[in-house]
Short mmCIF file of C-alpha atoms and ligand atoms in Angstrom, two decimals:
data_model
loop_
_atom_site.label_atom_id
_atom_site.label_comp_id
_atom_site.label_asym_id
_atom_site.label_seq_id
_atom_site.Cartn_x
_atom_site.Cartn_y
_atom_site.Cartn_z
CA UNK A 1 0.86 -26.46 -0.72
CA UNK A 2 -1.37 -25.04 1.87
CA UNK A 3 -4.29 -22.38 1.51
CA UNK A 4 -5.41 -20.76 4.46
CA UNK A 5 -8.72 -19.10 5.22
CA UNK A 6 -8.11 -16.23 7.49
CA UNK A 7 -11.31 -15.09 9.69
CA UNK A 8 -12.64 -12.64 11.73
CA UNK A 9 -13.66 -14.32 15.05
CA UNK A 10 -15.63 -11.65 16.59
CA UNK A 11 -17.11 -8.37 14.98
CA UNK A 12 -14.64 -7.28 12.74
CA UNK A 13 -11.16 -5.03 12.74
CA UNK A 14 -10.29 -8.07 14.80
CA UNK A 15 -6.23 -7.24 13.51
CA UNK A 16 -6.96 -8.92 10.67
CA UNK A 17 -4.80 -6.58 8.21
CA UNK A 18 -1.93 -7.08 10.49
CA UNK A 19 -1.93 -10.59 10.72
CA UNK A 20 -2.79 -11.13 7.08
CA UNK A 21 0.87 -8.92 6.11
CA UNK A 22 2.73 -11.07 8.65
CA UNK A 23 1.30 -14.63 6.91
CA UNK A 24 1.68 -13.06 3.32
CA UNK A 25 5.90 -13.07 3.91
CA UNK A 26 4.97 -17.03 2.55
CA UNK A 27 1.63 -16.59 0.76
CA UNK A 28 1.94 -16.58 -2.69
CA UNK A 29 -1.30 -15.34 -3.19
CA UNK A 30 -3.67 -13.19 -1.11
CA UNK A 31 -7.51 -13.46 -2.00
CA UNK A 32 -10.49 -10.97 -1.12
CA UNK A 33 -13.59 -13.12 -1.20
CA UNK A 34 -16.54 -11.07 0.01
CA UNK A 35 -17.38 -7.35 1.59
CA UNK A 36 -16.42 -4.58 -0.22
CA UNK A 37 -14.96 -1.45 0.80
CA UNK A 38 -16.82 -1.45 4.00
CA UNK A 39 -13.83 -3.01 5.04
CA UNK A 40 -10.47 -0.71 6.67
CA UNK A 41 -7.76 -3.78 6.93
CA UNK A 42 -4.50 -1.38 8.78
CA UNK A 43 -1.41 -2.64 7.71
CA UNK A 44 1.77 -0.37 9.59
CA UNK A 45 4.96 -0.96 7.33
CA UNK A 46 8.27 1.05 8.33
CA UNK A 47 6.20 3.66 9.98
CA UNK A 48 3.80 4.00 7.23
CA UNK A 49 0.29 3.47 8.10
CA UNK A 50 -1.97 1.56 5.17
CA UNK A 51 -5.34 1.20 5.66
CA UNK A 52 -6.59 -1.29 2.67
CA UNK A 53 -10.43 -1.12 1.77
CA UNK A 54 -10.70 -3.47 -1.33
CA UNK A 55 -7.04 -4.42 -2.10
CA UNK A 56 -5.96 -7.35 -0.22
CA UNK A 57 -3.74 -6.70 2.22
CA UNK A 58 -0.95 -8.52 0.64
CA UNK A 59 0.39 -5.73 -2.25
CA UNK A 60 2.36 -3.98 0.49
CA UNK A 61 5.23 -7.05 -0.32
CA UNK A 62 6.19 -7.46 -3.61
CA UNK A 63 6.25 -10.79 -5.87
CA UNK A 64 2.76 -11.30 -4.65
CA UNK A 65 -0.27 -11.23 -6.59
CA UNK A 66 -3.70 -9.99 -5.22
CA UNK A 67 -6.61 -11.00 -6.09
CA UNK A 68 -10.66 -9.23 -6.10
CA UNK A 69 -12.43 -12.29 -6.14
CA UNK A 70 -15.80 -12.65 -7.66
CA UNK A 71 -17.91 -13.01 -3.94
CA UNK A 72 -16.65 -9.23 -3.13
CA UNK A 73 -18.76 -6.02 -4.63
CA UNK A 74 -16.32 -3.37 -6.12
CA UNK A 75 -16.76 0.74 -5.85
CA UNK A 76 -15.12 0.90 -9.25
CA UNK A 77 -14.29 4.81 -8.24
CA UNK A 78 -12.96 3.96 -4.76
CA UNK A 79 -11.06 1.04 -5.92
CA UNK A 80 -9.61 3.70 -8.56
CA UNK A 81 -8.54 5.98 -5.75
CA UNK A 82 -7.54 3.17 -3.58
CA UNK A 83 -4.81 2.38 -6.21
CA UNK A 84 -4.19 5.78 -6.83
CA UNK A 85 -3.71 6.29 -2.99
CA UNK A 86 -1.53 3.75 -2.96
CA UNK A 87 0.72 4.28 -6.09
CA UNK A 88 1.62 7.69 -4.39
CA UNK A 89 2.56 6.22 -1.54
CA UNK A 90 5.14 4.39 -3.57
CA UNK A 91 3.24 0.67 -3.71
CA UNK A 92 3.65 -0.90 -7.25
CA UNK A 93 0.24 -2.24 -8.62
CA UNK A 94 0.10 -3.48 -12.38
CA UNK A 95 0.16 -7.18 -12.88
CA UNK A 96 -0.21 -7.74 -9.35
CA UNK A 97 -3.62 -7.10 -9.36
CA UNK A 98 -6.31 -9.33 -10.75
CA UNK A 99 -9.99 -8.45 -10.38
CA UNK A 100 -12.92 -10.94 -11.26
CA UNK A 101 -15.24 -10.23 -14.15
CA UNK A 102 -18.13 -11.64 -12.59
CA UNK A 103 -17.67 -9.41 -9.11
CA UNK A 104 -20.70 -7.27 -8.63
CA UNK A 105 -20.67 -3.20 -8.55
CA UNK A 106 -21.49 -0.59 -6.13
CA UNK A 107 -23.20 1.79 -7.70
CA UNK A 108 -24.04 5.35 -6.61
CA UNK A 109 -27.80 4.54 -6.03
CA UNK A 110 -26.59 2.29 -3.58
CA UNK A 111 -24.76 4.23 -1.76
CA UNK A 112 -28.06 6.31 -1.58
CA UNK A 113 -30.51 4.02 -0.30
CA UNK A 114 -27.88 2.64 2.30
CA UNK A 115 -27.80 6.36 3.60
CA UNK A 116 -31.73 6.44 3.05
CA UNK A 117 -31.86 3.64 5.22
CA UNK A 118 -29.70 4.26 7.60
CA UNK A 119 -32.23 7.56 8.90
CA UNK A 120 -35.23 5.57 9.93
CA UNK A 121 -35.80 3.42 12.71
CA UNK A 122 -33.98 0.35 13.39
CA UNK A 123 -30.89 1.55 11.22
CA UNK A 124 -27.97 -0.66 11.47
CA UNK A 125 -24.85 1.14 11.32
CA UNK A 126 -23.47 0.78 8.19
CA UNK A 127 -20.70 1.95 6.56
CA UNK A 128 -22.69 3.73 4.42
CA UNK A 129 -20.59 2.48 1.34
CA UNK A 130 -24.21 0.83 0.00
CA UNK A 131 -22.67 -2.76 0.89
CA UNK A 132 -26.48 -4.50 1.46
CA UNK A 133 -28.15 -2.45 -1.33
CA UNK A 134 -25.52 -3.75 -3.64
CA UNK A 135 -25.65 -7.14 -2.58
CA UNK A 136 -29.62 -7.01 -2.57
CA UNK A 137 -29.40 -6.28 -6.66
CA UNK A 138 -27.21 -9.36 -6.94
CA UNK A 139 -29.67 -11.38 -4.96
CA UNK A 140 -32.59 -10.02 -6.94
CA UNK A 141 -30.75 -10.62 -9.59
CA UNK A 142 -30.34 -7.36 -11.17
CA UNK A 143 -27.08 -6.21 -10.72
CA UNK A 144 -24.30 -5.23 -13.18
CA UNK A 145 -21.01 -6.67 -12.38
CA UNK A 146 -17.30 -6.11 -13.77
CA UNK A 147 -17.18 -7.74 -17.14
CA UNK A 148 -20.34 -5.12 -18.02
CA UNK A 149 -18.10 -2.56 -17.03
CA UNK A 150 -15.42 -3.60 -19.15
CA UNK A 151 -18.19 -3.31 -21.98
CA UNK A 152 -18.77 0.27 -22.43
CA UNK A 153 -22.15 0.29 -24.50
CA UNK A 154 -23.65 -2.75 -22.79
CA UNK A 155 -23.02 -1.01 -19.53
CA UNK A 156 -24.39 1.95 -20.40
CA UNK A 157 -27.63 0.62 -21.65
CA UNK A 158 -28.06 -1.87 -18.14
CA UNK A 159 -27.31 1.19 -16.28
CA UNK A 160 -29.72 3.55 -17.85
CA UNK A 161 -32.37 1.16 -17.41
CA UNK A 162 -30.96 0.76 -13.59
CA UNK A 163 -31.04 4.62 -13.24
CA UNK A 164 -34.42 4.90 -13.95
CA UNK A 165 -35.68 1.92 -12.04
CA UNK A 166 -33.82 3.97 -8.79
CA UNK A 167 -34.87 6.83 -9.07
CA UNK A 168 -38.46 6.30 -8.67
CA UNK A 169 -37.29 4.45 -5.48
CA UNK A 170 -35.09 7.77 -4.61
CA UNK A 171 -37.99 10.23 -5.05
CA UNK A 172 -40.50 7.96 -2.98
CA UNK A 173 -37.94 8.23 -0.14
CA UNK A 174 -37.81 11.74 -0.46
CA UNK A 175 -34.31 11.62 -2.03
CA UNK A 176 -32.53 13.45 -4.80
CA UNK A 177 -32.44 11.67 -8.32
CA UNK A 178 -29.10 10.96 -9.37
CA UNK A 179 -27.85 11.53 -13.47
CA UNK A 180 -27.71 8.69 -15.49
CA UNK A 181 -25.06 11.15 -17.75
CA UNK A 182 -23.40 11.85 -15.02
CA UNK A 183 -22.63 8.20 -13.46
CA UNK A 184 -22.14 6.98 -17.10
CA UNK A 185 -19.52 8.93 -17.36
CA UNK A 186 -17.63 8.68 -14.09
CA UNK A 187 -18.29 4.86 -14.15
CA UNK A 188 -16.99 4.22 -17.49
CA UNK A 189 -14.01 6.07 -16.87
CA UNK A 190 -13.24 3.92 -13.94
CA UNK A 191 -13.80 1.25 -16.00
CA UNK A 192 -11.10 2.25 -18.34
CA UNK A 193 -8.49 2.21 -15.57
CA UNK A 194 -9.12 -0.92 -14.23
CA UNK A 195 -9.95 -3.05 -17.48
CA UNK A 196 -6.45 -4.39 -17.39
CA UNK A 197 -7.30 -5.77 -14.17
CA UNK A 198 -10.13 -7.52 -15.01
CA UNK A 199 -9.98 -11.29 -15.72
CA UNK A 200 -11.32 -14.54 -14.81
CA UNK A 201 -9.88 -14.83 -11.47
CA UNK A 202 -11.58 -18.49 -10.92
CA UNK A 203 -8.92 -20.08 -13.51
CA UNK A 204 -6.45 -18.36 -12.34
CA UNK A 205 -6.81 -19.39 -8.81
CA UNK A 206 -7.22 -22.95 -9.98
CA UNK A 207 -4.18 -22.66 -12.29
CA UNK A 208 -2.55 -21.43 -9.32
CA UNK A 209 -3.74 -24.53 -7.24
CA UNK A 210 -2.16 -26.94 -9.94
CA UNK A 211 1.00 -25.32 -9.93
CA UNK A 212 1.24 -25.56 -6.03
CA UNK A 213 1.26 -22.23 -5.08
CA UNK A 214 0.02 -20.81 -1.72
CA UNK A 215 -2.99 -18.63 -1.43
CA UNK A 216 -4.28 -16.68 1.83
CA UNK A 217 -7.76 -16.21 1.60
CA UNK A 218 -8.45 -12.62 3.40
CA UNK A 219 -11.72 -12.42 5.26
CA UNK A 220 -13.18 -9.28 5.71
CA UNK A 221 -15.69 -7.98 8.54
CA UNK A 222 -16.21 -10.75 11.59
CA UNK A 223 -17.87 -13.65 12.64
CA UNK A 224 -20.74 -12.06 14.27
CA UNK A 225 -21.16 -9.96 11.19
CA UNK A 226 -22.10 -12.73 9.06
CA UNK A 227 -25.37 -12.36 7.11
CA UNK A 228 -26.58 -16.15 8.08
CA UNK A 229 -24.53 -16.71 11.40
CA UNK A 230 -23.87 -13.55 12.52
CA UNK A 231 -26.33 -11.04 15.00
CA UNK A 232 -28.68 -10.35 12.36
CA UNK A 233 -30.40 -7.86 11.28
CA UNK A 234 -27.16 -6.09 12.83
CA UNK A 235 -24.78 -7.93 10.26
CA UNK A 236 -22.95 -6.91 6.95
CA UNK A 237 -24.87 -8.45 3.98
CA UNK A 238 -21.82 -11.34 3.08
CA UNK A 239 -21.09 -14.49 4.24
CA UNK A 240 -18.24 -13.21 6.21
CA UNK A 241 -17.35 -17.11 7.94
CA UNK A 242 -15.22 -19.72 5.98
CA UNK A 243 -17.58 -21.02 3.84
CA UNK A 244 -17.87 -17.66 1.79
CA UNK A 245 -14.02 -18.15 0.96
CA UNK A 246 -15.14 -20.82 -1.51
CA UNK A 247 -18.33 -19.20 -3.20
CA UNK A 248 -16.55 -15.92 -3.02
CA UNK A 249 -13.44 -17.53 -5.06
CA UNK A 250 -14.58 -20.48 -6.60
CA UNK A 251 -11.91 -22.36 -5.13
CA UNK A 252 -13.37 -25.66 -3.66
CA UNK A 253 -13.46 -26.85 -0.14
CA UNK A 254 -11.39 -29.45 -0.56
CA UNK A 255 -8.79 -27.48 -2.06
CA UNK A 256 -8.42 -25.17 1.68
CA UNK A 257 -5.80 -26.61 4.11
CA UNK A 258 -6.30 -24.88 7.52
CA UNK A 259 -8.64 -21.98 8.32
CA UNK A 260 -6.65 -18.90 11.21
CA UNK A 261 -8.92 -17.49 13.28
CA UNK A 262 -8.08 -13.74 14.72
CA UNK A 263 -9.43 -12.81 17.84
CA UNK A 264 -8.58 -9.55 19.67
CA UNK A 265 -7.58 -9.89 23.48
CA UNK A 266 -10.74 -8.11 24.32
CA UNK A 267 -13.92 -7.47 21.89
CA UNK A 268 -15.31 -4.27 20.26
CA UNK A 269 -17.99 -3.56 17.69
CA UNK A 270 -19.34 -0.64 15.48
CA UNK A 271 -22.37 0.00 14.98
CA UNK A 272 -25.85 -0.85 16.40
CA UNK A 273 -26.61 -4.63 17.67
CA UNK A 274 -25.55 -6.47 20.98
CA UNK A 275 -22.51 -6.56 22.27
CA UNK A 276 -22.34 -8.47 25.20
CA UNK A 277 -19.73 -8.18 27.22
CA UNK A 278 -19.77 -4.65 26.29
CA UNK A 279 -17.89 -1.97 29.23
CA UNK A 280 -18.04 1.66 29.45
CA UNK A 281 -14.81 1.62 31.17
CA UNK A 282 -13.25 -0.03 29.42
CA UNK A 283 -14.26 1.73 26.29
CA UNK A 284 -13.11 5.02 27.69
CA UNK A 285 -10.11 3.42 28.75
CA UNK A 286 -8.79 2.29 25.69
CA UNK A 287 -10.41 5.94 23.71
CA UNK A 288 -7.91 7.74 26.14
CA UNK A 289 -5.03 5.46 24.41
CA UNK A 290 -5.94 6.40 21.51
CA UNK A 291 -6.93 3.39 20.47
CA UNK A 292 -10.20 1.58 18.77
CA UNK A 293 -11.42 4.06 16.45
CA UNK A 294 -12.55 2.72 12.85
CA UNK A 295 -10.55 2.53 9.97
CA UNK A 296 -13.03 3.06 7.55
CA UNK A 297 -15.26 5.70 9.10
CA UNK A 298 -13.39 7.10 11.91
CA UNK A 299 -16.10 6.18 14.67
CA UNK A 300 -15.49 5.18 17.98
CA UNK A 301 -15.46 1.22 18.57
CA UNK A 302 -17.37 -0.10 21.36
CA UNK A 303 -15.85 -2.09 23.51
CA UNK A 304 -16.03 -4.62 25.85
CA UNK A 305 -14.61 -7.88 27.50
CA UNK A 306 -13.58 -10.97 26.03
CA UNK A 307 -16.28 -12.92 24.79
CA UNK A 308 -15.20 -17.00 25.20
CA UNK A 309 -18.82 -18.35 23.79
CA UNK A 310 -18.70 -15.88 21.23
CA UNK A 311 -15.18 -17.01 20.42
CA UNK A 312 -16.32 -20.55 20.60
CA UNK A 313 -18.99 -20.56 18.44
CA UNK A 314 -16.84 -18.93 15.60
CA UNK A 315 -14.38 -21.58 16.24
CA UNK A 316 -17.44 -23.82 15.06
CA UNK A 317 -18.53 -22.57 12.97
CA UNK A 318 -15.42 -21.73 10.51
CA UNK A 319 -13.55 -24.73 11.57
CA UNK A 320 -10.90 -22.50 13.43
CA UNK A 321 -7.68 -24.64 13.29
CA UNK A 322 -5.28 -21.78 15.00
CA UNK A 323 -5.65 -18.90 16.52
CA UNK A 324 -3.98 -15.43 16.45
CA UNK A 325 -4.26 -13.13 19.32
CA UNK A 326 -4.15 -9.35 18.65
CA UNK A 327 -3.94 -6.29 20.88
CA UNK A 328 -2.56 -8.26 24.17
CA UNK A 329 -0.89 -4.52 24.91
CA UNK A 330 -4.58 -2.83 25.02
CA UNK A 331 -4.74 -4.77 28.29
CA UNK A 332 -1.10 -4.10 29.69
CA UNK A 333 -2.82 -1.77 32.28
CA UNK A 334 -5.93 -3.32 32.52
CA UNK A 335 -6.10 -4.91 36.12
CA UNK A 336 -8.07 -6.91 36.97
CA UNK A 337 -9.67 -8.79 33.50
CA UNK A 338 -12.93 -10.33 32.69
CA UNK A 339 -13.22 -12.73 30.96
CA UNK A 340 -17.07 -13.95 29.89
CA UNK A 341 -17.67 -17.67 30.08
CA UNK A 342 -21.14 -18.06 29.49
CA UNK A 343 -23.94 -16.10 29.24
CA UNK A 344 -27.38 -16.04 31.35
CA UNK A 345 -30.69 -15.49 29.76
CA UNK A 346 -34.11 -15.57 31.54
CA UNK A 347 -32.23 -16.78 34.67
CA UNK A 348 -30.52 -20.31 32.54
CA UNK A 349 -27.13 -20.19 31.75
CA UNK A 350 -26.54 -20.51 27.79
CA UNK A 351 -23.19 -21.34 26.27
CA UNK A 352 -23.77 -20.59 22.31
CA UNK A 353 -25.21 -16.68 21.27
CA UNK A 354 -28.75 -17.16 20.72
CA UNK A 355 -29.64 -15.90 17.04
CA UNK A 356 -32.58 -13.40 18.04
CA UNK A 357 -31.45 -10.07 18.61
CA UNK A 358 -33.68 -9.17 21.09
CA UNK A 359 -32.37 -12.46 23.43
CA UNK A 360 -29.15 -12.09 22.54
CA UNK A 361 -29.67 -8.41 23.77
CA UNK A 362 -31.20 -9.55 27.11
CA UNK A 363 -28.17 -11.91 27.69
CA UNK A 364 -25.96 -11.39 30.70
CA UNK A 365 -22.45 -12.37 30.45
CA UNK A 366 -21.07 -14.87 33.71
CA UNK A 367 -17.57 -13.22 34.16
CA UNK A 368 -14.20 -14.97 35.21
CA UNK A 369 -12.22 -11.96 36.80
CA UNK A 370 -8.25 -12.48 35.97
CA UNK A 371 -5.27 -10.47 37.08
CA UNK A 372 -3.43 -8.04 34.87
CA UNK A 373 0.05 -8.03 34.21
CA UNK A 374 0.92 -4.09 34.69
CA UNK A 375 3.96 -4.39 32.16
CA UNK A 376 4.21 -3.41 28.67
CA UNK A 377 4.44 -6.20 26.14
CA UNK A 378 5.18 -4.08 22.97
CA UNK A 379 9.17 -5.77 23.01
CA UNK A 380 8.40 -9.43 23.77
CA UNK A 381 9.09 -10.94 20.90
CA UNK A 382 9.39 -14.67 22.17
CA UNK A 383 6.49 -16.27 24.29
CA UNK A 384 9.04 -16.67 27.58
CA UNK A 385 9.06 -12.62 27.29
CA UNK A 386 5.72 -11.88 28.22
CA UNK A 387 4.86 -11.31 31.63
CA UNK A 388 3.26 -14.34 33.65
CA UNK A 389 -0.06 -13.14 33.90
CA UNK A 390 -0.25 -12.27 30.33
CA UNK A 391 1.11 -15.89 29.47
CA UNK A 392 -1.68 -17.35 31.53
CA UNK A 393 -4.52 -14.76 30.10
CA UNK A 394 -3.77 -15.92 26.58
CA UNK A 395 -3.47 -19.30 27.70
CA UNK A 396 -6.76 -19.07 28.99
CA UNK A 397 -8.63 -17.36 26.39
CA UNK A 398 -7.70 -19.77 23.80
CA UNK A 399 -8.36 -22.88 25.97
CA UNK A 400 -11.77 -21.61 26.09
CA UNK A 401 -12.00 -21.17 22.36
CA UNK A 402 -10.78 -24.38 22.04
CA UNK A 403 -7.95 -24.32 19.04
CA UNK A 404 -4.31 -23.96 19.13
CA UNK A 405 -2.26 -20.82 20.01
CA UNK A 406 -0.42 -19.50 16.56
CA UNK A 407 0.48 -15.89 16.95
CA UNK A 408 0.34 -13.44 19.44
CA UNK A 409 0.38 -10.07 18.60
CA UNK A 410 1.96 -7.25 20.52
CA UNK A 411 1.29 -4.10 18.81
CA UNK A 412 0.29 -2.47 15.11
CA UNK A 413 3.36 -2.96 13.20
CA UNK A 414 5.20 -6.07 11.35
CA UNK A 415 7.59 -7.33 13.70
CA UNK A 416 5.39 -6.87 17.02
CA UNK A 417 4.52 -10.49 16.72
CA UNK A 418 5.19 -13.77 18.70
CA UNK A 419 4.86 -16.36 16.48
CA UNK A 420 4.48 -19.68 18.61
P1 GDP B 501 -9.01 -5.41 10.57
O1 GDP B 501 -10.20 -4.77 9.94
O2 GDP B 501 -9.34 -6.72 11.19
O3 GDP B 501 -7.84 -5.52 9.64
O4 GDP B 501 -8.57 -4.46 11.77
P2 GDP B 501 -8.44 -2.84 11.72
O5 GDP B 501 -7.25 -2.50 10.95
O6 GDP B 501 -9.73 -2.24 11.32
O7 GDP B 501 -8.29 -2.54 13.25
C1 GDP B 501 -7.28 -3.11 14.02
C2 GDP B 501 -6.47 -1.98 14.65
O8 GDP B 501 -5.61 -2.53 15.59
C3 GDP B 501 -5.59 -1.24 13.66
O9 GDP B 501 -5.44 0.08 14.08
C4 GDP B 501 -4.26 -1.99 13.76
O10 GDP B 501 -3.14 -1.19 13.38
C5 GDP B 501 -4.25 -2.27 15.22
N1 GDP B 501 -3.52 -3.47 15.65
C6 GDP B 501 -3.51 -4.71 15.13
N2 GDP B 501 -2.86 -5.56 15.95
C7 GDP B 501 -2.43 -4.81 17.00
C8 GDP B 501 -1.73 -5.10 18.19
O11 GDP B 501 -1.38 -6.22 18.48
N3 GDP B 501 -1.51 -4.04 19.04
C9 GDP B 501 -1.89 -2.77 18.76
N4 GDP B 501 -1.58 -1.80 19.62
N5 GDP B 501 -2.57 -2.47 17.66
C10 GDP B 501 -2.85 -3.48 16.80
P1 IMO B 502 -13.29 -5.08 8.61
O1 IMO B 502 -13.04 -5.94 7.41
C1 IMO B 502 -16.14 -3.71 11.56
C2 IMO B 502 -20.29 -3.28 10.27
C3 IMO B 502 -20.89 -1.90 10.24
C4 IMO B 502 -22.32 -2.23 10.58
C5 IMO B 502 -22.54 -3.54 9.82
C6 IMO B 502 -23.16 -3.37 8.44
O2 IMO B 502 -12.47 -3.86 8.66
O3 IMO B 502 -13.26 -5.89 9.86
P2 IMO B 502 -22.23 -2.51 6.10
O4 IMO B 502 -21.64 -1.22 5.71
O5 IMO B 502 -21.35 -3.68 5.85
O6 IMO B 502 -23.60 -2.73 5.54
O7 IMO B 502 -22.45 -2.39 7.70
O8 IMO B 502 -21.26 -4.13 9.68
N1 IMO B 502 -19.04 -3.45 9.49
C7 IMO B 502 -17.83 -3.59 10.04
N2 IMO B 502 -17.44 -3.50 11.33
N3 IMO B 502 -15.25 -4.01 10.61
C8 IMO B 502 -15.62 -4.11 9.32
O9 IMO B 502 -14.79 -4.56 8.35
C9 IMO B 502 -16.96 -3.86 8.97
N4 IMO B 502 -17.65 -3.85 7.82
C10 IMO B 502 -18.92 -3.61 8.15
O10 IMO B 502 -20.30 -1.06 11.20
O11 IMO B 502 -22.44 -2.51 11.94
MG1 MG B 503 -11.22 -2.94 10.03
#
């Protein structure tokens, strides 16, 4: 038996899709804990591209069961056309899917004030899928979660009372009221489709557990995303690090073998917040590939250099056992590197990201300058194929994160993997 924990080690779309496919071939069972469908997990399968939102990236293989846990909070209408999506596309989803009763929903009001929100000063970026409004209601403790869904008249009569609570907060903001009828209706039909779904997914992990089988535990988002650990305010509203695995399952810690960290071979972020290392060449470099655009929302990714005490501290803090290593080929004609190996603020050097924003903003990143390798790496397939250079580079990156090298990956789709 061994459950992993797989985490985003910088700012999210880390490869963590891709890695998650290649680990599921002997996963039994692949987990969403947390996030919702802010997330855009790519998965490229015989030239087909997936890009998973709030189905864990494991249903592209068949035998193996996904699972919503109760930590994520579920669109019930994009989850609907998420499956749809995918059923035309020719992926089988009936018992494969389990959702949890007690996950909380998105509702349309939340979508509203995220968008609200996200027009004033200090926005943050979102997604605009109404990830934090959603989780604020299940803070406050007012939210209405799956197993109310699956109710039909209790739903309606929390939502009604939901409805009208909003949208008194929607007309303050200057926004348009939304129709209790209206969401009733569209909600409940949702509901209908996915009530077969809908179970309690904490015995059934822990069933799972007794009978030895392996579950991968999908994070979604990053690291630095993280509502307690990450750059906040400029963070998703989840515990995106290890920890949330358990809350977001109910699977205990004792119960979780080895936690994978992925790490691209540079960094990039959406959205507003720092981003250290960030490089406008670089950016537009690796735009004119066509590469780093969002999954989710289609906008551009910044970019920058790789980020060794952001890397570090993740390793920290989610008890990174291996790594994995993703887009090494964004750098194949990158020449020379830089690599950032500590950061200077106020004239000190620091080695851990401070947790203000505005320091973290003011900190310069102390570069180690590496050479490039010039050479594609897309075929390597073993470790002794890659180039020298891009040996050492990946060598050297995860020496300064400090765990062990697992995987190195060489480009989007299954097979463009080294494992080590
Ligand atoms: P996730 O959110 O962590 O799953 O990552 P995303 O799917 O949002 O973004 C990662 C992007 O990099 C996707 O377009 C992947 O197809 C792509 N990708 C993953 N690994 C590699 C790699 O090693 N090389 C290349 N070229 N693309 C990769
Ligand atoms: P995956 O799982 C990258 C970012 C948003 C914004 C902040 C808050 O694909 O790695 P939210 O909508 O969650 O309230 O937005 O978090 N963000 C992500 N960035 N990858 C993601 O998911 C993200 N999910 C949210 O851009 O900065
Ligand atoms: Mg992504």
């Amino acid at each position: 038996m061994a459950n992993t924990i797989l985490i985003g080690m910088q700012w999210g779309d880390e490869g963590k899709g891709k890695i998650i496919d290649v680990l599921t071939a002997r996963a039994d069972i692949v987990v969403r804990s947390q996030g919702g469908n802010n997330a855009g997990h790519t998965v490229i399968y015989r030239g087909v591209k997936y890009v998973l939102h709030l189905i864990p990236s494991g249903i592209l293989r068949r035998g193996k069961i996904c699972v919503i846990g109760n930590g994520v909070v579920i669109d019930p209408v994009a989850l609907v056309g998420e499956i749809d999506g995918l059923r035309k596309l020719g992926v089988k989803i009936d018992k494969n899917l389990l959702v949890s009763d007690c996950a909380h929903l998105v509702l349309p009001y939340h979508r509203i004030l995220d968008e609200q929100r996200e027009l004033r000063r200090g926005r943050i970026g979102t997604t605009k899928r109404g990830i934090g409004p959603a989780y604020g209601d299940k803070a406050a403790r007012t939210g209405l979660r799956m197993s109310d869904l699956t109710q039909p008249i209790v739903f309606s009569k929390k939502l009604q009372a939901k409805v009208i609570e909003n949208n008194r907060i929607l007309q303050a903001l200057g926004a348009r009221p939304i129709s209790f009828r209206e969401v009733n209706e569209t909600y409940l039909a949702a509901g209908k489709k996915l009530r077969s779904f809908v179970t309690n997914t904490v015995v059934y992990l822990h069933r799972a557990i007794e009978r030895d089988k392996e579950i991968l535990f999908e994070g979604a988002q990053g690291t630095f995303l993280d509502i307690d650990h990450g750059t906040y305010p400029y963070v998703t509203s989840s515990n995106t690090t290890a920890g949330g695995a358990c809350t977001g399952t109910g699977v205990p810690p004792h119960r979780m073998d080895r936690v994978v960290g992925v790490m691209k071979a540079y960094s990039t972020r959406v959205g507003e917040g720092a981003l250290p290392t960030e490089d406008d060449e670089l950016t537009q470099t690796l735009h004119n590939l066509g590469r780093e655009f969002g999954a989710t929302t289609g906008r551009k990714r910044r970019c920058g250099w790789f980020d060794a005490v952001a890397t570090r501290y993740a390793r920290m803090i989610n008890g990174i056992d291996e790594i994995a290593i993703t887009n090494l080929d964004g750098l194949d004609h990158v020449d020379p590197i830089r690599v950032c190996v500590a950061y200077r603020l106020n004239g000190k050097p620091v080695d851990v990201p401070p947790c203000d924003a505005s320091q973290l903003a003011n900190c310069e990143p102390i570069y180690k300058q590496v050479r490039g390798w010039n050479t594609p790496t897309h075929s390597a397939r073993k470790f002794s194929q890659l180039p020298p250079a891009a040996r050492k580079y990946v060598r050297y990156i995860s020496e300064l994160t400090g765990a062990k090298l697992s995987m190195v990956s060489v480009g989007p789709a299954r097979g463009e993997i080294i494992v080590l």
